[in-house]
XYZ file of C-alpha atoms in Angstrom:
695
model
C -0.312 -0.247 -0.291
C 0.936 3.507 -0.244
C 2.083 5.853 2.554
C 1.838 9.500 3.138
C 4.868 12.095 3.687
C 7.026 10.509 7.108
C 4.305 8.225 8.361
C 1.796 5.508 7.803
C -1.378 7.629 7.204
C -4.920 5.679 6.058
C -6.366 8.425 4.082
C -3.383 7.976 1.554
C -5.587 5.358 -0.100
C -7.567 8.152 -2.040
C -4.228 8.787 -3.869
C -2.574 5.811 -4.030
C -3.780 5.252 -7.924
C -2.939 8.568 -9.145
C -1.668 7.671 -12.663
C 0.903 10.455 -14.724
C 0.896 11.022 -17.984
C 4.376 11.088 -19.097
C 5.462 13.321 -21.531
C 9.445 12.706 -21.835
C 12.230 10.742 -20.153
C 15.122 12.486 -18.604
C 19.087 11.026 -17.152
C 18.243 9.750 -14.559
C 18.281 6.165 -14.768
C 14.754 5.082 -12.704
C 13.701 8.775 -12.420
C 11.059 10.135 -14.856
C 9.848 13.284 -15.304
C 6.498 13.854 -15.214
C 5.460 17.502 -14.979
C 5.888 20.689 -13.544
C 4.781 23.973 -12.156
C 5.328 27.667 -10.521
C 8.395 27.989 -12.637
C 10.110 30.603 -11.409
C 13.772 32.249 -11.888
C 13.838 34.076 -15.427
C 17.348 34.020 -16.059
C 17.715 35.472 -20.180
C 14.867 37.043 -22.595
C 15.230 37.397 -26.376
C 12.578 39.108 -28.263
C 11.393 38.236 -31.579
C 8.003 39.687 -33.437
C 5.219 39.517 -30.881
C 7.156 37.093 -28.713
C 9.056 36.991 -25.405
C 11.515 33.809 -25.694
C 12.024 33.345 -22.019
C 15.277 31.037 -20.391
C 13.626 29.843 -16.718
C 15.716 27.848 -14.308
C 13.515 25.115 -15.736
C 13.837 25.257 -19.387
C 12.061 27.635 -22.318
C 8.611 30.007 -21.866
C 7.301 31.273 -24.997
C 5.049 34.414 -24.295
C 3.016 36.634 -26.762
C 3.241 40.124 -26.045
C 1.399 41.948 -28.827
C 0.044 43.861 -26.085
C 3.159 44.527 -23.356
C 0.177 45.227 -20.601
C -1.186 41.918 -20.884
C 1.624 39.319 -21.739
C -0.123 35.740 -22.740
C 1.141 32.485 -21.977
C 2.111 30.679 -25.360
C 3.732 27.669 -24.583
C 7.077 26.269 -22.366
C 9.380 23.270 -22.562
C 11.328 21.680 -19.575
C 14.739 21.262 -19.868
C 16.690 19.242 -17.360
C 19.779 21.352 -16.896
C 19.726 24.961 -15.919
C 18.285 27.547 -18.436
C 20.866 30.437 -18.141
C 20.905 31.953 -21.473
C 19.425 32.299 -24.956
C 19.628 33.500 -28.289
C 16.615 33.175 -31.532
C 17.703 32.652 -34.542
C 15.365 32.201 -37.535
C 13.278 28.945 -36.388
C 15.479 28.041 -33.844
C 15.993 28.605 -30.112
C 19.323 27.948 -28.479
C 19.300 27.273 -24.847
C 22.736 28.091 -22.561
C 21.576 25.323 -20.412
C 23.870 24.753 -17.334
C 24.835 20.930 -17.421
C 22.358 19.546 -20.191
C 24.937 21.894 -22.582
C 23.327 23.125 -25.537
C 19.617 22.899 -26.452
C 18.751 23.401 -29.560
C 14.486 23.901 -30.105
C 12.578 24.524 -33.173
C 10.143 26.772 -32.923
C 8.235 27.467 -36.147
C 5.152 26.060 -33.949
C 5.480 28.444 -31.034
C 3.033 26.575 -29.766
C 5.028 23.372 -29.398
C 8.658 23.819 -28.943
C 10.186 21.000 -30.056
C 14.228 20.264 -29.350
C 15.940 19.398 -32.206
C 19.381 18.626 -30.926
C 21.229 18.589 -27.957
C 25.364 19.770 -27.459
C 26.360 17.831 -23.796
C 29.984 18.145 -24.058
C 29.782 21.552 -22.291
C 30.475 21.746 -18.529
C 28.119 24.704 -17.605
C 26.617 26.586 -20.457
C 25.934 29.787 -18.885
C 25.235 32.210 -22.249
C 25.234 31.485 -25.670
C 25.395 34.142 -28.980
C 24.604 32.859 -32.571
C 26.267 34.656 -35.380
C 25.902 33.119 -39.132
C 26.293 29.468 -38.486
C 28.400 29.211 -35.052
C 26.976 29.098 -31.678
C 29.239 30.690 -29.259
C 28.702 29.318 -25.624
C 29.994 30.409 -22.619
C 31.289 27.732 -20.378
C 31.070 28.952 -16.465
C 33.945 25.952 -15.880
C 35.862 26.314 -19.019
C 35.943 29.713 -20.910
C 34.551 29.713 -25.107
C 33.223 26.751 -26.770
C 32.165 27.364 -30.212
C 30.029 24.705 -32.399
C 28.784 24.750 -35.764
C 24.988 24.756 -36.091
C 24.548 25.127 -39.859
C 22.772 22.038 -39.234
C 20.647 22.457 -36.381
C 19.854 18.724 -36.152
C 23.712 17.966 -36.167
C 25.762 20.662 -34.111
C 29.084 20.029 -34.394
C 32.253 21.138 -32.279
C 34.230 23.657 -33.929
C 36.998 25.313 -31.570
C 37.844 26.196 -28.033
C 39.469 28.819 -26.032
C 40.470 27.720 -22.615
C 39.802 30.504 -19.678
C 40.999 29.617 -16.162
C 38.048 31.170 -14.230
C 35.425 30.132 -16.877
C 32.992 32.152 -18.753
C 30.024 34.282 -17.504
C 28.579 35.385 -20.609
C 29.217 36.800 -23.994
C 28.928 38.731 -27.452
C 30.207 38.692 -30.828
C 30.987 41.765 -32.869
C 32.498 41.193 -36.071
C 35.532 39.026 -35.960
C 35.410 39.490 -32.090
C 34.102 37.631 -28.855
C 33.724 39.568 -25.937
C 33.629 37.523 -22.544
C 33.608 38.294 -18.921
C 35.024 36.116 -16.667
C 34.060 38.122 -13.250
C 37.665 39.299 -13.170
C 38.488 40.391 -16.534
C 37.299 40.797 -19.941
C 38.745 38.919 -22.581
C 38.961 39.481 -26.217
C 39.225 36.509 -28.407
C 39.705 36.719 -32.598
C 37.262 33.942 -33.549
C 37.696 35.025 -37.627
C 38.631 31.367 -37.563
C 36.469 29.644 -35.599
C 38.290 26.363 -35.500
C 40.846 28.155 -33.494
C 39.493 31.562 -31.412
C 42.604 33.456 -30.284
C 43.275 35.790 -27.223
C 44.194 39.302 -28.698
C 43.894 40.704 -24.928
C 42.984 40.180 -21.211
C 41.373 43.503 -20.069
C 41.742 43.630 -16.484
C 38.148 45.449 -15.032
C 38.326 46.143 -10.912
C 35.409 44.321 -10.179
C 33.649 41.310 -11.227
C 33.109 41.236 -14.680
C 29.339 39.484 -15.102
C 27.993 40.445 -18.567
C 28.737 43.049 -21.637
C 27.153 44.490 -24.369
C 28.895 45.505 -27.192
C 27.444 48.770 -28.742
C 28.860 51.028 -31.203
C 32.935 51.225 -30.592
C 32.424 50.681 -26.738
C 31.762 47.431 -25.226
C 29.708 48.260 -21.866
C 30.484 45.755 -19.059
C 28.381 44.950 -15.985
C 31.444 44.757 -13.511
C 29.357 44.173 -10.348
C 30.427 46.468 -7.565
C 32.762 48.587 -9.649
C 29.404 49.756 -11.776
C 29.191 49.854 -15.343
C 32.706 50.100 -17.241
C 33.038 51.537 -21.120
C 35.844 50.359 -22.519
C 36.387 51.763 -26.287
C 37.034 48.775 -28.632
C 37.473 50.505 -32.079
C 40.792 49.068 -32.179
C 39.923 45.197 -30.767
C 43.236 44.487 -29.826
C 43.631 47.493 -27.994
C 40.633 48.514 -26.069
C 41.293 51.858 -23.852
C 39.416 53.045 -20.538
C 36.787 55.854 -21.196
C 34.778 55.804 -18.056
C 32.920 54.053 -14.899
C 28.904 54.464 -14.059
C 28.579 53.593 -10.536
C 25.492 52.776 -9.089
C 25.474 53.564 -4.844
C 24.571 50.784 -3.123
C 24.118 48.621 -6.233
C 26.269 45.830 -7.731
C 25.723 45.776 -11.554
C 24.657 42.124 -13.113
C 23.486 42.878 -16.326
C 23.714 45.768 -19.117
C 21.807 45.853 -22.334
C 21.966 49.128 -24.709
C 19.906 50.736 -27.454
C 20.095 54.139 -28.734
C 21.543 56.490 -26.315
C 21.394 54.620 -23.007
C 22.353 51.547 -21.409
C 20.010 49.746 -19.337
C 21.504 48.095 -15.894
C 20.262 46.025 -13.920
C 21.829 45.501 -10.144
C 21.174 44.269 -6.730
C 19.537 46.021 -4.168
C 16.410 46.001 -6.274
C 18.062 48.091 -8.800
C 17.317 48.919 -12.570
C 18.789 52.318 -13.766
C 18.823 54.017 -17.266
C 22.028 55.482 -17.899
C 22.831 58.119 -20.524
C 25.701 57.083 -22.952
C 25.265 59.649 -25.564
C 28.887 61.131 -24.443
C 30.557 57.898 -23.687
C 33.026 59.885 -21.563
C 29.822 61.371 -18.857
C 27.329 58.701 -18.899
C 24.805 60.375 -16.361
C 21.625 58.735 -14.901
C 18.237 59.717 -16.100
C 16.261 57.156 -14.225
C 15.501 54.542 -12.440
C 12.879 51.437 -11.623
C 12.638 48.707 -8.444
C 13.529 45.823 -10.113
C 14.046 42.975 -6.921
C 16.537 40.685 -8.462
C 17.116 41.889 -12.732
C 19.443 39.410 -14.612
C 19.684 40.177 -18.093
C 17.581 42.365 -20.476
C 16.158 43.036 -23.882
C 15.453 46.522 -25.259
C 12.891 46.401 -28.258
C 11.080 49.698 -29.467
C 10.227 51.713 -26.258
C 10.195 48.387 -23.936
C 12.763 47.021 -21.945
C 12.144 43.387 -21.336
C 13.439 42.539 -18.127
C 14.863 38.747 -16.799
C 14.189 39.717 -13.160
C 15.057 36.362 -11.299
C 12.247 35.898 -8.598
C 9.387 38.045 -9.997
C 9.137 37.290 -13.673
C 9.255 38.615 -16.708
C 8.858 42.340 -16.581
C 7.884 44.872 -19.179
C 9.016 48.069 -18.521
C 7.939 51.415 -20.908
C 10.771 53.380 -21.356
C 9.505 56.074 -23.852
C 9.920 58.881 -21.453
C 13.938 57.168 -19.777
C 13.355 60.000 -16.832
C 10.558 57.804 -15.958
C 10.365 54.260 -16.811
C 7.043 52.373 -15.206
C 6.210 48.667 -15.619
C 3.261 48.103 -18.362
C 3.220 44.182 -17.705
C 4.572 41.369 -15.773
C 4.486 37.458 -16.397
C 4.460 36.677 -12.436
C 5.755 33.799 -10.536
C 5.419 33.055 -7.046
C 8.931 32.192 -5.775
C 10.225 30.538 -2.877
C 8.362 26.986 -3.476
C 9.687 25.446 -0.079
C 7.598 22.140 0.696
C 4.465 20.159 -0.340
C 1.654 18.325 0.915
C 0.101 16.254 -1.437
C -3.924 15.006 -0.804
C -5.946 13.100 -3.608
C -5.986 15.162 -7.033
C -4.161 18.306 -5.357
C -1.308 19.683 -4.337
C -0.372 22.244 -1.090
C 2.499 24.092 -1.840
C 3.804 26.441 0.748
C 5.490 29.835 -0.377
C 7.229 31.272 2.747
C 8.725 35.015 0.776
C 5.030 35.229 -0.793
C 3.528 34.783 2.424
C 1.004 32.399 0.104
C -0.783 28.940 -0.027
C -0.634 27.396 -3.529
C -3.218 24.735 -4.445
C -2.244 23.084 -7.698
C -5.061 20.441 -9.191
C -2.060 17.652 -10.794
C -4.428 15.128 -11.490
C -2.420 15.115 -14.955
C 1.486 16.384 -14.068
C 1.971 17.143 -17.628
C -0.902 19.907 -17.148
C -1.035 21.098 -13.699
C -3.696 23.767 -13.244
C -3.810 26.259 -10.397
C -6.782 25.595 -8.173
C -6.171 28.386 -5.965
C -3.965 30.838 -3.283
C -4.500 31.564 0.247
C -2.765 34.303 1.698
C -1.951 33.982 5.408
C -0.610 36.603 8.202
C 3.094 35.826 8.163
C 5.587 32.895 6.660
C 4.538 30.354 5.729
C 6.815 27.116 6.930
C 4.739 23.543 6.857
C 1.275 22.664 5.930
C -0.535 19.265 6.879
C -3.994 18.544 5.156
C -6.470 15.743 6.940
C -10.302 15.655 5.562
C -11.680 19.058 4.551
C -8.844 21.130 6.515
C -5.500 22.452 5.999
C -3.595 22.704 9.194
C -0.454 26.130 8.373
C 2.481 26.505 10.603
C 2.566 30.139 9.741
C 5.292 31.100 11.677
C 5.140 34.380 13.373
C 1.140 33.721 13.687
C 1.571 30.331 15.131
C -1.576 27.632 13.488
C -3.902 28.662 10.889
C -6.557 26.570 10.437
C -8.432 27.018 6.435
C -11.581 24.652 5.320
C -10.503 23.250 1.964
C -13.747 20.985 1.739
C -13.646 23.119 -1.952
C -10.075 23.411 -2.905
C -10.782 26.097 -5.364
C -12.212 28.140 -2.765
C -10.143 27.776 0.752
C -11.803 29.516 3.609
C -10.539 30.952 7.159
C -11.780 28.224 9.700
C -9.752 29.161 13.194
C -6.122 29.544 14.699
C -4.346 29.847 17.526
C -1.321 31.529 18.129
C 2.080 30.117 19.372
C 4.503 31.472 21.680
C 7.528 31.237 19.314
C 7.280 30.377 15.642
C 5.646 27.756 14.066
C 8.148 25.929 11.889
C 6.675 22.261 11.738
C 3.408 20.574 11.643
C 1.434 17.259 12.317
C -2.151 16.193 13.081
C -3.654 12.911 15.044
C -6.291 12.516 15.960
C -8.336 15.801 17.602
C -4.040 16.752 18.191
C -2.002 19.074 16.334
C 1.482 19.268 17.568
C 3.630 22.155 16.083
C 7.682 22.369 16.254
C 7.704 25.775 17.540
C 11.136 26.919 17.431
C 12.320 27.958 20.763
C 9.284 27.034 22.684
C 9.648 23.488 21.915
C 6.472 21.123 20.874
C 2.970 22.886 21.220
C -0.166 20.464 21.471
C -3.411 22.060 20.235
C -6.873 20.369 20.659
C -8.442 21.019 17.331
C -11.568 18.865 18.047
C -13.529 22.221 17.687
C -11.421 23.724 14.441
C -13.229 27.099 14.816
C -11.375 27.668 18.307
C -8.629 25.405 18.452
C -6.617 25.812 21.985
C -3.316 24.804 23.430
C -3.570 21.429 25.351
C 0.101 21.091 26.475
C 3.925 21.937 25.434
C 7.081 20.590 25.977
C 10.360 22.591 25.413
C 13.394 20.922 23.454
C 17.207 22.305 24.163
C 17.321 23.980 21.008
C 15.620 25.349 17.992
C 12.013 22.473 17.093
C 11.745 22.538 13.746
C 9.703 19.872 12.892
C 7.772 16.996 14.392
C 5.698 13.321 13.856
C 3.669 11.463 16.052
C 3.044 7.886 16.325
C 1.480 6.275 18.815
C 2.000 7.850 22.356
C 5.399 9.464 20.636
C 6.370 12.456 19.163
C 9.541 12.520 17.029
C 11.505 15.867 17.062
C 13.564 17.002 14.351
C 15.371 20.059 16.567
C 18.029 22.161 14.410
C 20.513 23.146 17.318
C 19.655 19.540 19.884
C 19.253 16.772 16.905
C 16.961 13.797 17.340
C 14.681 14.242 20.193
C 11.757 11.840 21.549
C 9.042 12.771 23.591
C 5.704 10.766 25.258
C 2.901 12.647 24.102
C -0.052 9.739 25.774
C -1.174 12.428 27.698
C -1.112 15.619 25.819
C -1.924 17.867 28.857
C 1.372 16.462 29.888
C 4.338 15.505 27.301
C 7.584 14.751 28.527
C 10.978 14.425 26.869
C 12.473 11.179 27.346
C 15.539 10.803 24.891
C 17.436 13.135 23.229
C 20.803 12.367 20.364
C 22.860 15.361 19.528
C 23.366 15.671 15.871
C 24.136 18.848 13.724
C 21.316 21.227 11.759
C 18.262 18.009 12.027
C 16.170 19.329 9.873
C 12.866 16.803 9.234
C 11.646 13.306 10.828
C 9.978 10.154 9.399
C 8.972 7.175 11.386
C 7.996 3.666 10.283
C 6.735 1.306 12.119
C 10.082 -0.001 13.908
C 12.392 3.143 12.747
C 12.908 7.047 12.725
C 14.602 8.701 10.005
C 16.375 11.936 10.313
C 17.341 14.191 8.012
C 19.859 17.355 8.535
C 23.306 18.858 7.643
C 25.089 15.216 7.818
C 22.790 13.309 5.758
C 20.220 10.249 7.278
C 20.570 9.170 10.154
C 18.437 6.103 11.364
C 17.356 4.712 14.716
C 15.304 1.278 15.718
C 12.706 2.985 17.633
C 10.678 -0.206 18.494
C 11.129 0.790 22.262
C 11.105 4.960 22.273
C 12.702 4.894 25.824
C 15.558 2.765 24.144
C 16.153 4.106 20.958
C 19.529 2.957 19.605
C 21.710 4.359 16.313
C 20.883 1.587 13.454
C 22.745 3.192 10.246
C 23.283 6.384 8.272
C 23.957 7.921 4.698
C 25.769 10.818 4.165
C 23.970 13.225 1.945
C 25.300 16.903 2.373
C 22.330 18.653 2.271
C 19.365 16.517 3.307
C 16.119 18.972 4.145
C 13.291 16.623 3.832
C 12.152 12.764 3.725
C 9.645 10.770 2.731
C 9.372 7.003 3.300
C 7.600 4.483 0.762
C 7.789 0.795 1.404
C 11.526 0.075 1.310
C 12.879 3.398 -0.146
C 13.280 6.588 1.328
C 12.985 9.944 -0.905
C 15.204 12.383 -0.119
C 15.129 16.413 -0.624
C 18.957 17.359 -0.980
C 19.737 20.836 -0.779
C 22.218 20.702 -3.654
C 21.578 17.937 -6.100
C 17.387 17.734 -5.647
C 16.394 14.200 -5.347
C 18.182 11.346 -3.980
C 16.463 8.156 -3.298
C 17.960 5.238 -1.127
C 16.966 1.992 -0.614
C 16.313 1.277 3.173
C 15.018 -2.462 3.189
C 18.112 -2.850 5.521
C 18.400 -0.055 7.993
C 21.878 -0.575 9.202
C 22.778 -0.601 5.437
C 20.874 2.273 3.296
C 22.220 1.843 -0.296
C 22.179 4.545 -3.117
C 19.658 3.888 -5.852
C 19.332 6.895 -7.869
C 19.366 10.928 -8.391
C 17.557 13.558 -10.169
C 19.105 17.046 -10.530
C 16.262 19.453 -10.017
C 17.094 23.234 -10.813
C 16.982 25.007 -7.793
C 17.399 23.707 -3.999
C 15.505 21.027 -2.951
C 13.073 21.885 0.400
C 10.373 19.374 0.409
C 9.785 15.967 -0.635
C 6.474 13.934 -0.535
C 5.850 10.272 -1.820
C 2.819 9.044 -3.013
C 3.719 5.705 -3.785
C 6.104 5.583 -7.146
C 5.138 9.466 -7.868
C 7.267 12.103 -6.213
C 6.815 15.316 -5.867
C 10.081 17.496 -5.067
C 9.577 21.394 -3.838
C 12.968 22.751 -4.928
C 12.281 26.614 -4.160
C 12.485 27.250 -7.891
C 9.187 25.177 -9.087
C 7.308 22.125 -8.067
C 8.648 19.259 -9.822
C 6.779 16.119 -10.297
C 8.951 12.534 -10.801
C 7.866 9.209 -10.988
C 10.445 6.513 -9.671
C 10.289 3.195 -12.333
C 11.349 -0.035 -10.550
C 9.779 -3.063 -11.568
C 7.158 -4.556 -8.813
C 5.598 -1.020 -7.975
C 2.637 -0.495 -9.401
C 0.525 2.387 -8.386
C -2.858 2.471 -9.646
C -6.978 1.548 -9.127
C -7.623 -1.812 -10.668
C -9.972 -1.043 -13.732
C -8.984 2.637 -13.967
C -8.085 2.765 -17.283
C -9.380 6.500 -17.992
C -6.752 7.642 -15.303
C -9.837 9.304 -13.265
C -9.094 7.755 -9.695
C -11.949 5.464 -9.656
C -13.451 2.233 -11.501
C -16.626 3.085 -13.187
C -18.799 2.717 -16.230
C -16.586 5.385 -17.994
C -13.681 2.604 -18.068
C -15.675 0.310 -19.872
C -16.712 2.823 -22.133
C -12.959 3.824 -22.249
C -11.891 0.385 -22.942
C -14.356 0.061 -26.124
C -13.028 2.391 -27.505
C -9.413 1.592 -27.416
C -9.594 -1.858 -28.633
C -11.709 -0.184 -31.369
C -8.526 1.956 -32.059
C -9.016 5.021 -29.544
C -6.432 6.669 -27.170
C -4.693 3.993 -24.990
C -4.550 3.988 -21.782
C -2.722 6.601 -20.082
C -0.838 4.479 -17.729
C 1.551 1.303 -18.098
C 3.524 -0.519 -15.295
C 6.694 -2.973 -15.690
C 4.876 -5.127 -12.948
C 8.150 -7.620 -13.887
C 11.105 -7.179 -15.533
C 10.896 -6.368 -19.055
C 6.814 -6.739 -19.196
C 5.119 -3.038 -19.823
C 1.507 -3.494 -20.250
C -1.873 -1.444 -18.885
C -2.290 -3.225 -15.593
C -4.933 -0.730 -14.314
C -7.080 -2.444 -17.430
C -6.955 -5.954 -15.932
C -9.935 -6.485 -13.970
C -10.217 -10.720 -14.346
C -6.326 -11.117 -12.605
C -5.199 -12.508 -16.177
C -2.334 -10.503 -16.460
C -3.049 -9.048 -19.912
C -5.633 -6.156 -20.463
C -8.086 -7.450 -23.432
C -11.504 -7.683 -24.457
C -12.388 -10.198 -21.595
C -11.661 -7.743 -19.292
C -14.657 -5.910 -20.865
C -16.894 -8.882 -20.492
C -16.049 -8.848 -16.866
C -16.185 -5.617 -15.999
C -19.969 -5.293 -17.252
C -20.503 -8.283 -15.326
C -19.359 -6.726 -12.114
C -21.645 -3.780 -12.755
C -24.664 -5.625 -13.133
C -24.047 -7.540 -10.001
C -21.230 -10.106 -10.750
C -17.942 -10.354 -8.950
C -15.534 -7.565 -8.300
C -12.650 -7.155 -9.811
C -9.187 -8.685 -9.207
C -5.677 -7.025 -10.416
C -2.664 -9.248 -11.699
C -1.231 -11.322 -8.742
C 2.237 -10.394 -10.015
C 1.691 -6.632 -9.368
C -1.063 -5.864 -7.325
C -1.707 -2.039 -7.003
C 1.189 -0.489 -4.118
């Protein structure tokens, strides 16, 4: 059977059979990408005609911008690397996709972008510039890589120029490439793409991040040193012109058009600088831009890739008074997830919103609702018709989610410190309340919850799970703690084991699994008064854990998702991992479906391993139930219609539509239709294949 996050909960049965449509496969051997949502972190943008082509951390997003005040979503394409930079040439997008190299994407049909080819022999593709038949890649590890893309379906290596500090950005003008490396500006002769040659390395006083060539000058975003203006009319002999600095701001990106330079900088700064006289750059106007990255100017608009706030479209027709006319926004800070039925509940800490998503079809996740809370949401727990929110400085918030599309306030209860983690067991709710330890709240009346008891812990309580009469606590400063909660009004601490930065805890029948800075620690808790250390596994950034059958799904802050085989708790074994675009904070497993909150998006993955099949017997149409519609769907399939949406490798090498098999024959055929019709007329109930019963 399926298990919910951290502990066995009977309500999981409702979702145990969620079936996912698979749009594409990815690199990990046993982990498959199903879908994702809430993409954030826009790193670059290119404008072509009425469309903005955006490099998101998760891949490519295309927006229709004929009305700049109302940018409209057109399509997107997930790419597993990390979308850093983008260039458009003809019908192709060239995406600098981090560790996945260069993605060449056909956008002749803007509503359906398709990967044409992928050049992976690049360490970390950070930016790309296309000129003629060549793509020039700024590799953040090694320098300049030149690829012949005359045939986009078959990119070929052309040349390489090594840079010790790697390359952050690139601009090609004529026979020269201009490449900042966080220390200097490299000017490279690329007249022979097979043999790029350095002509000079120009020292910059700051940390050169970005460069834009306009006319006879190179404009360098030199971080804390501001914008450096260099005359390159004779590229082998560049000369200093002037520097423009921003008080309290570090310049990250620069784009130029006409007589103005547009600068993005740390500390929420976007500035317009008059460069009609490059020797005397002067401030013209500014706009609050949060975390601006790169930008592009088209007509009277600047299209700004604002890392944590989406694509901003800024009207600069009056450079002294720029203003935002349109925004394709996002909710940054996806740091947790709880799944119940067909809905995922996502706390977004910085936005102070609980986001509710319909995840029935992970290839097309839709927004159901958002709910604003007074403080920053740290954790959420769903039980029945209610959502229980750990709302940091405001303690417990309870919302009615009987209609997930219309969440409504139900009740609240403040706690002494900062609510961090939350767990519900029967009529009691347990909050890991930071420096106030564990607060136990009576929720028998959800509109008027009251504190029933508390137990202080030595450090900072950040997570809690209850099983039977015991609470298992992750205390960030003091480690793993067990509390007796048999009497909720008088809880007591019975065990402490010092660990550095314990973050999350999961419990099965006899074991507790503690995730933290040190990785995974496993304790035998069959006797909670005498627990003992059993085993461990070193994962440097373990932030959350979900136990499903014999597997531990771990959100690894640096990697994304790691999966361990815990059949023998004394010797957990590595199974596989999946790199996600962001920093993984949360994980929630529902059978072999894994939801990862990686700050920059919600990732939905499937762990493919023979023998683990998650389905409802008879559910051929993926509705989550077996009813007459499945009979109709099956008849249509056998007449040449759409195939069932789910197939499973229930024994090695044997992949088939297991959900359709209702007569236990381990096949899906017309006999199952006959059996199903008989069942609905009062015959025997559905029987799964004995070799692969639903998990």
